Coordinates of C-alpha atoms in Angstrom, one line a residue:
G1 CA 0.0 0.1 -0.1
T2 CA 1.0 3.7 -0.1
H3 CA 2.7 5.2 2.9
C4 CA 2.8 8.7 4.3
V5 CA 5.8 10.0 6.2
I6 CA 5.1 12.8 9.0
S7 CA 7.9 13.9 11.0
K8 CA 9.9 10.7 10.4
Y9 CA 7.0 8.4 11.4
I10 CA 5.9 5.9 9.0
F11 CA 2.1 5.0 8.9
E12 CA 0.2 2.6 6.6
E13 CA -2.5 4.6 5.2
E14 CA -4.6 1.5 4.4
D15 CA -5.1 0.9 8.2
E16 CA -8.1 2.9 9.5
R17 CA -6.6 3.3 12.8
C18 CA -3.3 4.6 11.1
L19 CA -1.2 2.4 13.5
P20 CA 2.9 2.7 13.2
L21 CA 4.4 0.3 11.5
Y22 CA 7.1 0.5 13.9
R23 CA 5.3 -0.4 17.2
S24 CA 7.7 1.2 19.7
V25 CA 8.1 5.0 19.6
P26 CA 10.5 5.8 16.8
Q27 CA 14.1 6.9 17.6
A28 CA 14.4 10.5 17.6
R29 CA 17.6 12.0 16.2
G30 CA 17.2 15.1 18.0
K31 CA 16.8 16.3 21.7
A32 CA 13.3 15.5 22.4
L33 CA 14.3 12.5 24.9
L34 CA 16.8 14.4 26.9
L35 CA 14.0 17.3 27.5
V36 CA 11.7 14.9 28.0
I37 CA 14.0 13.2 30.9
I38 CA 15.2 16.6 32.3
L39 CA 11.7 18.2 32.3
G40 CA 10.5 15.0 34.0
F41 CA 12.9 14.9 36.8
G42 CA 12.6 18.6 37.3
G43 CA 8.7 18.6 37.0
N44 CA 6.3 16.0 38.0
F45 CA 9.0 14.1 39.7
Q46 CA 9.0 16.7 42.2
S47 CA 5.3 16.5 43.0
G48 CA 5.3 13.0 43.4
Y49 CA 8.4 12.6 45.5
H50 CA 6.8 15.4 48.1
L51 CA 3.5 13.6 48.2
T52 CA 4.9 10.4 49.3
S53 CA 8.3 11.4 51.3
L54 CA 6.3 12.9 54.2
S55 CA 4.6 9.4 55.0
S56 CA 7.7 7.7 56.5
P57 CA 8.9 10.5 58.6
T58 CA 5.5 11.3 60.4
P59 CA 6.2 10.2 63.7
F60 CA 9.4 12.2 63.8
I61 CA 7.9 15.4 62.5
Q62 CA 5.1 15.0 64.8
S63 CA 7.8 14.4 67.8
F64 CA 9.7 17.4 66.3
I65 CA 6.6 19.5 66.8
N66 CA 6.2 18.4 70.3
S67 CA 9.9 19.0 71.2
S68 CA 10.0 22.4 69.4
W69 CA 6.8 23.5 71.4
Y70 CA 8.1 22.4 74.7
E71 CA 11.5 24.2 74.1
R72 CA 9.7 27.7 73.3
W73 CA 6.9 27.4 75.9
K74 CA 7.7 25.0 78.3
E75 CA 4.7 23.0 78.1
V76 CA 3.4 19.9 76.0
P77 CA 1.1 20.7 73.0
S78 CA -2.2 19.2 73.3
P79 CA -2.9 16.0 70.7
E80 CA -5.2 18.3 68.8
T81 CA -2.8 21.0 68.4
V82 CA -0.2 18.5 67.1
T83 CA -3.0 17.0 64.7
L84 CA -3.7 20.4 63.4
L85 CA 0.0 21.5 62.8
W86 CA 0.8 18.3 61.2
S87 CA -2.4 18.5 59.1
F88 CA -1.2 22.1 58.1
I89 CA 2.3 21.1 57.4
V90 CA 0.8 18.4 54.9
A91 CA -1.7 20.6 53.3
S92 CA 0.8 23.7 53.0
F93 CA 2.3 21.8 50.0
A94 CA -1.0 21.8 48.1
I95 CA -1.5 25.6 49.1
G96 CA 1.8 26.5 47.5
G97 CA 0.7 24.1 44.5
F98 CA -2.6 26.4 44.2
C99 CA -0.4 29.6 44.2
G100 CA 1.8 28.3 41.7
C101 CA -1.0 27.4 39.2
L102 CA -2.6 30.7 40.0
C103 CA 0.5 32.7 38.8
V104 CA 1.5 30.4 35.9
K105 CA -0.2 32.6 33.1
F106 CA 1.2 35.7 34.5
I107 CA 4.8 34.4 34.7
T108 CA 5.0 32.5 31.1
A109 CA 3.4 35.6 29.7
I110 CA 6.6 37.6 30.7
M111 CA 9.0 34.6 30.7
G112 CA 8.0 31.9 28.1
R113 CA 7.8 28.2 28.8
K114 CA 11.5 27.6 28.8
K115 CA 12.3 30.3 31.4
G116 CA 9.3 29.4 33.6
V117 CA 10.7 25.8 34.0
I118 CA 13.8 27.1 35.1
C119 CA 12.5 29.8 37.5
S120 CA 10.2 26.8 39.0
G121 CA 13.5 24.7 39.5
C122 CA 15.1 27.6 41.3
I123 CA 12.3 27.9 43.7
A124 CA 12.4 24.3 44.4
V125 CA 16.4 24.7 45.6
V126 CA 15.5 27.6 47.7
A127 CA 12.7 25.5 49.3
A128 CA 15.2 22.5 50.0
V129 CA 17.6 24.7 51.5
I130 CA 14.7 25.9 54.0
M131 CA 13.7 22.5 54.7
L132 CA 17.5 21.4 55.6
S133 CA 17.8 24.3 58.0
S134 CA 14.5 23.6 59.7
K135 CA 15.8 21.1 62.0
P136 CA 18.9 22.6 63.3
A137 CA 16.9 25.7 63.8
K138 CA 14.3 23.8 65.7
S139 CA 11.4 25.6 63.9
F140 CA 8.4 23.8 62.5
E141 CA 7.4 27.1 60.9
M142 CA 10.4 26.9 58.4
I143 CA 8.8 23.2 57.8
I144 CA 5.7 24.9 56.6
V145 CA 7.5 27.9 54.6
A146 CA 9.5 25.1 52.7
R147 CA 6.5 23.1 52.1
I148 CA 4.6 26.0 50.6
L149 CA 7.6 27.0 48.4
A150 CA 8.1 23.4 47.2
G151 CA 4.4 23.4 46.4
F152 CA 4.5 26.7 44.7
S153 CA 7.5 25.2 42.4
A154 CA 5.4 21.9 41.9
G155 CA 2.2 23.6 41.2
F156 CA 3.8 25.8 38.7
G157 CA 6.0 23.4 37.0
W158 CA 3.1 21.0 36.9
S159 CA 1.3 23.1 34.6
L160 CA 4.4 23.8 32.4
H161 CA 5.4 20.3 32.5
I162 CA 2.1 18.9 30.6
M163 CA 1.8 21.8 28.5
Y164 CA 5.2 21.5 27.1
L165 CA 4.9 18.0 26.6
S166 CA 1.8 18.2 24.6
E167 CA 3.5 21.3 22.5
I168 CA 6.7 19.6 21.4
S169 CA 5.0 16.3 20.5
P170 CA 3.6 15.3 16.9
K171 CA -0.1 14.2 17.5
S172 CA 0.8 10.5 16.4
I173 CA 2.8 10.1 19.7
R174 CA 1.3 12.9 21.8
G175 CA -0.4 10.6 24.3
R176 CA 2.8 8.7 24.6
V177 CA 5.1 11.8 25.2
T178 CA 2.4 13.6 27.6
I179 CA 1.9 10.4 29.7
T180 CA 5.7 10.6 30.5
S181 CA 4.2 13.4 33.3
A182 CA 2.5 10.5 35.0
N183 CA 5.2 8.4 34.9
F184 CA 7.9 10.8 36.3
T185 CA 5.1 11.4 39.0
S186 CA 4.9 7.6 39.8
L187 CA 8.9 7.4 40.0
G188 CA 9.1 10.3 42.3
G189 CA 6.7 8.8 44.5
F190 CA 8.3 5.5 44.3
V191 CA 11.6 7.2 45.2
G192 CA 10.3 9.1 48.0
Q193 CA 8.9 5.8 49.6
L194 CA 12.5 4.1 49.0
L195 CA 14.3 6.8 50.5
G196 CA 11.9 6.6 53.3
L197 CA 13.2 3.1 54.5
S198 CA 14.9 3.5 58.0
E199 CA 17.9 1.6 56.3
I200 CA 18.4 4.7 54.2
L201 CA 17.0 8.4 55.2
G202 CA 14.1 7.0 57.2
R203 CA 15.5 7.6 60.6
E204 CA 14.7 10.7 63.2
D205 CA 18.1 12.2 62.4
L206 CA 17.9 12.4 58.7
W207 CA 14.0 13.3 58.1
N208 CA 14.9 16.9 56.9
V209 CA 17.6 15.3 54.4
A210 CA 14.8 12.9 53.1
L211 CA 12.6 15.8 52.5
S212 CA 14.9 18.0 50.3
V213 CA 17.5 15.4 48.6
N214 CA 14.9 15.4 45.6
A215 CA 16.3 19.2 45.0
C216 CA 19.6 17.7 43.3
F217 CA 17.4 16.8 40.2
S218 CA 16.1 20.6 40.2
V219 CA 19.9 21.6 40.2
L220 CA 20.4 19.4 37.0
L221 CA 17.3 20.9 35.5
V222 CA 18.5 24.6 36.2
L223 CA 22.0 23.6 34.7
V224 CA 20.5 21.8 31.5
F225 CA 17.5 23.2 30.5
P226 CA 19.0 26.6 29.1
F227 CA 20.6 24.3 26.3
L228 CA 17.2 22.8 25.4
P229 CA 14.8 24.4 22.8
E230 CA 11.6 26.5 23.6
S231 CA 8.3 24.9 22.7
P232 CA 7.9 25.0 19.0
R233 CA 4.1 25.6 19.3
Y234 CA 4.7 28.6 21.7
L235 CA 7.4 30.2 19.2
F236 CA 5.1 29.7 16.1
I237 CA 1.6 30.7 17.7
E238 CA 2.4 33.1 20.7
K239 CA 5.8 34.8 19.0
G240 CA 4.8 34.4 15.4
D241 CA 8.5 33.0 14.6
K242 CA 8.0 30.2 12.1
E243 CA 11.6 29.9 11.5
A244 CA 12.4 29.5 15.1
C245 CA 9.7 26.9 15.4
R246 CA 11.2 24.8 12.7
K247 CA 14.5 25.1 14.3
A248 CA 13.0 23.9 17.6
L249 CA 11.4 20.9 15.9
Q250 CA 14.5 19.8 13.9
T251 CA 16.5 20.4 17.5
L252 CA 13.8 18.0 19.1
W253 CA 13.1 15.3 16.3
G254 CA 16.2 15.6 14.1
P255 CA 16.2 17.1 10.4
G256 CA 13.0 17.5 8.3
S257 CA 10.6 20.0 6.9
Y258 CA 7.8 19.5 9.5
K259 CA 5.3 21.0 6.9
Q260 CA 2.3 18.9 8.4
E261 CA 3.0 20.0 12.0
M262 CA 3.5 23.6 11.2
D263 CA 0.4 23.7 8.7
E264 CA -1.7 22.3 12.0
M265 CA -0.1 25.2 14.0
L266 CA -1.3 27.5 11.3
I267 CA -4.8 26.3 11.3
E268 CA -4.7 26.7 15.0
Q269 CA -3.4 30.1 15.0
E270 CA -6.0 31.2 12.5
R271 CA -8.6 30.0 14.8
I272 CA -7.1 31.8 17.7
D273 CA -7.0 35.1 15.8
A274 CA -10.7 34.7 15.0
V275 CA -11.7 34.3 18.8
G276 CA -8.8 35.9 20.6
R277 CA -6.6 35.0 23.6
K278 CA -8.6 34.4 26.7
N279 CA -7.7 34.7 30.6
P280 CA -9.0 32.3 33.3
L281 CA -12.1 34.7 33.7
Q282 CA -12.8 35.2 30.3
L283 CA -12.7 31.3 29.8
L284 CA -15.2 30.7 32.6
K285 CA -17.5 33.1 30.7
D286 CA -17.2 31.4 27.3
R287 CA -20.0 29.3 26.5
T288 CA -18.6 27.6 23.4
V289 CA -15.9 25.8 25.6
W290 CA -18.3 25.0 28.5
L291 CA -18.6 21.4 28.3
Q292 CA -14.5 21.1 27.9
L293 CA -14.1 23.0 30.9
V294 CA -16.7 21.0 32.8
T295 CA -15.1 17.9 31.7
I296 CA -11.4 18.8 32.8
V297 CA -12.5 20.3 36.2
L298 CA -14.5 17.3 37.2
I299 CA -12.0 14.7 35.9
Y300 CA -9.2 16.7 37.9
W301 CA -11.6 17.2 40.8
F302 CA -12.3 13.5 41.1
N303 CA -8.6 12.4 40.5
Q304 CA -7.7 13.8 43.7
T305 CA -10.8 12.9 45.8
S306 CA -10.9 9.2 44.5
G307 CA -8.4 8.8 47.3
M308 CA -5.0 9.1 45.5
S309 CA -3.8 11.9 47.7
V310 CA -4.5 10.5 51.0
I311 CA -2.8 7.2 49.9
T312 CA 0.3 8.5 48.8
T313 CA 0.4 11.0 51.7
F314 CA -1.2 9.0 54.6
S315 CA 0.0 5.5 53.6
F316 CA 1.5 4.9 57.0
D317 CA -1.9 6.0 58.8
I318 CA -3.9 3.8 56.5
F319 CA -1.9 0.5 56.8
M320 CA -1.9 1.3 60.6
Q321 CA -5.8 1.5 60.3
S322 CA -5.6 -1.7 58.2
G323 CA -3.9 -3.3 61.1
V324 CA -0.3 -4.0 59.2
P325 CA 2.4 -4.3 61.8
E326 CA 4.2 -0.9 62.2
N327 CA 7.6 -2.5 61.5
M328 CA 6.2 -3.8 58.1
I329 CA 4.4 -0.5 56.9
R330 CA 7.5 1.0 55.3
Y331 CA 8.3 -2.0 53.1
V332 CA 4.3 -2.3 52.1
T333 CA 4.3 1.4 51.1
L334 CA 7.5 0.6 48.9
G335 CA 5.6 -2.0 47.3
L336 CA 2.9 0.5 46.6
G337 CA 5.2 2.8 44.9
V338 CA 6.6 -0.1 43.0
C339 CA 3.2 -1.1 41.6
Q340 CA 2.3 2.3 40.6
F341 CA 5.3 3.1 38.8
I342 CA 5.3 -0.1 36.9
T343 CA 1.7 0.2 36.0
S344 CA 2.1 3.6 34.9
M345 CA 4.9 2.5 32.6
F346 CA 2.6 -0.2 31.2
S347 CA -0.1 2.4 30.5
S348 CA 2.4 4.4 28.1
F349 CA 2.1 1.5 25.8
L350 CA -1.7 1.1 26.0
I351 CA -2.7 4.7 25.7
E352 CA -2.1 5.0 21.9
R353 CA -3.6 1.5 21.3
I354 CA -6.9 1.4 23.1
G355 CA -7.4 5.2 23.8
R356 CA -7.7 7.4 26.9
R357 CA -11.4 6.8 27.4
P358 CA -11.4 3.4 28.5
L359 CA -8.3 3.8 30.7
V360 CA -10.0 6.5 32.5
W361 CA -13.7 5.1 33.1
G362 CA -12.4 1.5 33.5
G363 CA -9.9 2.7 36.4
Y364 CA -12.6 4.6 38.1
A365 CA -15.1 1.6 38.2
A366 CA -12.4 -0.7 39.3
M367 CA -11.4 1.8 42.3
C368 CA -15.0 2.3 43.5
T369 CA -15.5 -1.2 43.8
S370 CA -12.2 -1.7 45.6
W371 CA -12.7 1.1 48.1
V372 CA -16.2 -0.8 48.9
V373 CA -14.4 -4.2 49.5
V374 CA -11.5 -2.3 51.7
T375 CA -14.4 -0.8 53.8
I376 CA -15.8 -4.3 54.5
L377 CA -12.1 -5.8 55.1
L378 CA -11.4 -3.2 57.7
N379 CA -14.6 -4.0 59.7
V380 CA -14.0 -7.6 59.8
K381 CA -10.2 -7.3 60.4
G382 CA -10.4 -8.7 63.9
L383 CA -11.2 -12.3 62.6
S384 CA -8.0 -13.2 61.3
D385 CA -4.2 -11.6 60.7
W386 CA -4.5 -12.6 57.1
V387 CA -7.4 -10.0 56.6
S388 CA -5.2 -6.9 57.5
Y389 CA -2.8 -8.0 54.6
I390 CA -5.5 -8.5 52.2
S391 CA -6.8 -4.9 53.0
A392 CA -3.3 -3.7 52.2
A393 CA -3.4 -5.5 48.8
M394 CA -6.5 -4.3 47.9
I395 CA -4.9 -0.5 48.9
I396 CA -2.2 -1.3 46.3
L397 CA -4.6 -2.6 43.6
I398 CA -6.5 0.8 44.0
L399 CA -3.3 2.8 43.3
V400 CA -2.7 0.2 40.4
F401 CA -6.2 0.8 38.9
F402 CA -5.5 4.8 39.2
A403 CA -2.0 4.3 37.4
G404 CA -3.4 2.1 34.8
G405 CA -5.9 5.1 33.9
P406 CA -3.4 8.2 34.0
A407 CA -4.7 9.5 30.6
V408 CA -6.4 12.2 32.4
G409 CA -2.6 13.7 32.5
T410 CA -2.8 14.3 28.8
L411 CA -6.6 15.8 28.6
C412 CA -5.9 19.3 29.5
G413 CA -3.2 19.8 26.4
E414 CA -5.5 17.9 24.0
I415 CA -9.0 19.3 24.4
F416 CA -8.3 23.1 24.7
I417 CA -6.8 25.3 21.6
Q418 CA -3.6 27.4 22.2
S419 CA -5.6 30.5 23.0
D420 CA -7.3 28.5 25.8
R421 CA -4.9 26.1 27.0
M422 CA -3.0 28.6 29.5
A423 CA -6.1 29.7 31.2
A424 CA -7.4 26.2 31.4
S425 CA -4.2 24.8 32.8
A426 CA -4.4 27.5 35.5
I427 CA -8.0 26.9 36.4
V428 CA -7.6 23.0 36.4
G429 CA -4.3 23.2 38.5
M430 CA -5.7 25.6 41.2
L431 CA -8.7 23.0 41.4
R432 CA -6.4 20.1 41.5
W433 CA -4.0 21.6 44.3
L434 CA -7.5 23.0 46.1
A435 CA -8.6 19.5 46.4
I436 CA -5.3 17.9 47.5
A437 CA -5.4 20.6 50.2
V438 CA -8.8 19.7 51.3
M439 CA -8.1 16.0 51.2
T440 CA -4.8 16.1 53.1
F441 CA -6.0 18.6 55.8
S442 CA -9.4 16.8 56.3
F443 CA -8.3 13.1 56.2
P444 CA -6.9 13.2 59.6
F445 CA -9.8 14.3 61.2
L446 CA -12.1 12.0 58.9
I447 CA -10.3 8.9 59.8
N448 CA -10.6 10.0 63.7
S449 CA -14.2 10.4 63.4
L450 CA -15.7 8.1 60.6
G451 CA -12.9 5.4 60.8
S452 CA -13.0 2.8 58.0
Y453 CA -16.2 4.2 56.8
T454 CA -14.2 7.3 55.4
F455 CA -13.4 5.1 52.2
V456 CA -17.1 4.9 51.4
L457 CA -16.9 8.5 50.7
L458 CA -14.0 7.9 48.0
A459 CA -15.8 5.2 46.7
C460 CA -18.8 7.4 46.1
F461 CA -16.4 10.1 44.3
C462 CA -15.0 7.4 42.0
L463 CA -18.5 6.1 41.2
L464 CA -19.4 9.7 40.1
A465 CA -16.1 10.0 38.1
F466 CA -16.9 6.6 36.3
L467 CA -20.5 7.8 35.4
Y468 CA -19.3 11.0 33.8
T469 CA -16.2 9.7 31.8
F470 CA -18.1 6.8 30.7
F471 CA -21.4 9.0 29.2
I472 CA -19.7 12.0 28.5
L473 CA -16.0 12.0 27.8
P474 CA -15.0 11.7 24.0
E475 CA -12.1 9.9 22.9
T476 CA -9.4 11.9 21.8
K477 CA -6.7 9.7 20.7
G478 CA -5.0 10.3 17.2
K479 CA -7.2 13.5 16.6
T480 CA -5.7 17.1 16.5
I481 CA -6.9 19.8 18.7
V482 CA -9.4 21.3 16.4
E483 CA -10.8 17.9 15.6
I484 CA -11.6 17.4 19.3
T485 CA -12.8 21.0 19.8
E486 CA -15.2 20.3 17.1
E487 CA -16.4 16.9 18.9
F488 CA -17.1 18.6 21.9
K489 CA -19.3 21.3 20.1
A490 CA -21.1 18.6 18.3
I491 CA -22.0 16.7 21.8
M492 CA -23.4 20.2 23.1
V493 CA -25.4 20.6 20.0
C494 CA -26.6 17.2 20.2
R495 CA -27.6 17.7 23.8
K496 CA -29.4 20.9 22.9
S497 CA -31.1 19.4 20.2
S498 CA -32.4 16.6 22.4
S499 CA -33.6 19.2 25.0
E500 CA -35.3 21.1 22.5
E501 CA -37.1 18.2 21.2
T502 CA -38.1 17.0 24.6
S503 CA -39.6 20.4 25.1
D504 CA -41.3 20.6 21.9
T505 CA -42.9 17.2 22.7
M506 CA -44.1 18.1 26.0
M507 CA -45.6 21.3 24.5
S508 CA -47.5 19.4 21.7
R509 CA -48.8 17.0 24.3
V510 CA -50.3 20.0 26.3

C-alpha cells in the first residue's frame, strides 16, 4: 500500500487506525528524549516525591513539633494542637501548589515556557535549603514555609510540564509523550518511599534530608534546561516566529521540513486570531468551551478526591488502620510505589492502542469497587491476621487501577486550543491543588471521626467519576486539537437538540 511520512514516522494509510508500522516509539535524532527526561525529573517527579516522602517521617516530624513547642513555651502541646499543625504541614504543599497554578499564566506571559521551567527549578532549590535548615533551627514554621515554596514550584511546574510535552510532540505520539508526566509522578512517589526506608533516610536524625534531597534534580534542570529548545508551538503561535519553530522541531526530532505540523499550527493560529486569547475569567464566561471546561474540572477534581492524594500522603496511617504491623508498613508502602510506577509505565504503551477514555472510566469503576471491599475488610479485620494483609493488597490494587488510567494527564493539553490552554491549565491546576489541600487537611480528622467508613466517601467520588467519563468524555486518540474541539461542540449541539425536542414534545402534548 501507499505510505505517508510525518516527521520521520511512517504510517500505513490502508489501516483505518493509522497504527505505526514500528510498534515502539521511533528513534528521534534530536534532543526530544533528553528534554522529556530533564523536564520529568525537574517537573512532576518533584510533585510525586513530595506527596509520598512525608509518609515515613510522620512520627519523627510530630515528635519534632512536640519538642520544638516545649522548648519555646515550656509546655507539652495537646494532641489536637499537634494534629492541627501536622495537618497544616501536609496541606501547605497543596496551598503552595494552588498559588503556583494561579501565577502560571502571568509568569509564562513574561518569561515564556522555557524560562518559566528554570524559574520553577530555582524555587525548588530554595525550598530544599529552608527544609534542611529547619531541624537545626528547631523551627516547625520553617517546614511550613519550605513546603509552601516546594508546592509553589510543583504547582507551577506541573502546569508547565504537561503543557510543554503536549506542545513539543507530533499528534501521532502525543499521548505517549504527554503521559510521561504521569510516569515521572509515579517514579517520584516510588523514590520518596524508597528513601523513606529506615535503612536509608527514614531515621529521626535524617528526616529533613529525606524531605529535601530531591532538589538535586532541580539543580540538574537549572543547569541543563537553558541548552534545550523552547516549545515549538509557543514560538509559532505566541511569538509568530516560524523559522524558530522549525529549528526547535529539528533540534527536538531531527532534520525535516515538518510542514504538516506547522500547517496544523497555522490552522490553530487562525482559529485563535478569530476568537482572541482568553484569561481564566474570560474562559469561564465562554459558553463555546463550557463542556471542555466542565469535563476537565470534574476529571481533575475526581482525580484527587478518589483517594490518591490520601493514599500517597497518609499511607503510614492507612496501613496502621488496616492492621499491618508497624515495622512492616514502610516495606508495604515501598511495594505500593513499585506497583504504581510499573503500571504507569505499562499504560504508556496502552494509551495509543486502546485510547484515553477506556483507561479512565475503567480505572474509576475498579477503584469504586475496591474501596467498598476495603471498607468491608477493615470492619472484619479482627477475624484473622491475614485480613489486614488483604486490605493492604486491595489498597495497592486501588493505586494500580489509578495508575492504569493516568490518561487524564494528557487531556488538558489535548482538548483546548492554544488561546485557551494556558487559562485552562491555570483553572484546572488551582482546582487540583485545592482538592489535594482539602483532602490532605481533612483526612486526619475524617479518619478519627468516621474510621473505615471514610473510604465509602472515596468510593462515591469514584462512582461519580466513572459515570461522567463513561457517558460524556469523548475519545481524543489520534485527533488534532481542532478536531477534538469540534467533537465537543457536536456533543453540546446534540444535547441541546435533544433538550429542544423533549420540550417540543411536551408542548405538543399540552
